């Protein structure tokens, strides 16, 4: 059975069998699927997790696997095509929510946007001395590309990994303070997330050497 009533998009109890639901997407007991647009749904709610940055990654994974099993398209193979399609759609959405929350950077980005922070597209700012540092590293990478010196590639990878880790530490520290209306925290977090894009980009460039 498919429930489409938007008022039941995040039910606490299954509207079909009245069981307590582990996720608003699917009932673990009678396996009713609840069709709701994922953008209207809070990713933390999907896993019934508290809305905060620090989360138990093992617990998130456990919940993800349990919900996945309940909505695996194979489980509906004898049902109608509509049900199979819905199961596939919800599985894809569940995967997206899981990928967003399990990664510490995308989780911070998600929490920031949720409370009305600027997106990376709207605010690309990074400090100017940071840009100068990136330019220098880019030049070093292109030199290494020409020489293909393995030791230099290793050294540069180490430098970038260390700097990336430092940025990750800053992101984690700031994201733990969410939700907040402290503009300094929100802006600083945006900048650190922007920085991370540069580190990831440099890391990827080195991988291709
Ligand atoms: Zn049920």
Short mmCIF file of C-alpha atoms and ligand atoms in Angstrom, two decimals, residues 14-19 21 27-32 34, ligand 1:
data_model
loop_
_atom_site.label_atom_id
_atom_site.label_comp_id
_atom_site.label_asym_id
_atom_site.label_seq_id
_atom_site.Cartn_x
_atom_site.Cartn_y
_atom_site.Cartn_z
CA UNK A 14 2.53 3.67 10.85
CA UNK A 15 -0.90 4.71 9.59
CA UNK A 16 -1.52 1.16 8.39
CA UNK A 17 -0.48 -1.12 11.28
CA UNK A 18 0.03 1.50 14.02
CA UNK A 19 3.57 0.29 14.81
CA UNK A 21 8.27 3.65 12.87
CA UNK A 27 7.31 0.82 8.25
CA UNK A 28 9.65 -1.90 9.50
CA UNK A 29 6.73 -4.12 10.49
CA UNK A 30 4.26 -4.07 7.57
CA UNK A 31 6.70 -2.51 5.08
CA UNK A 32 4.34 0.19 3.91
CA UNK A 34 5.64 6.43 2.61
ZN1 LIG B 1 3.08 -0.61 9.38
#
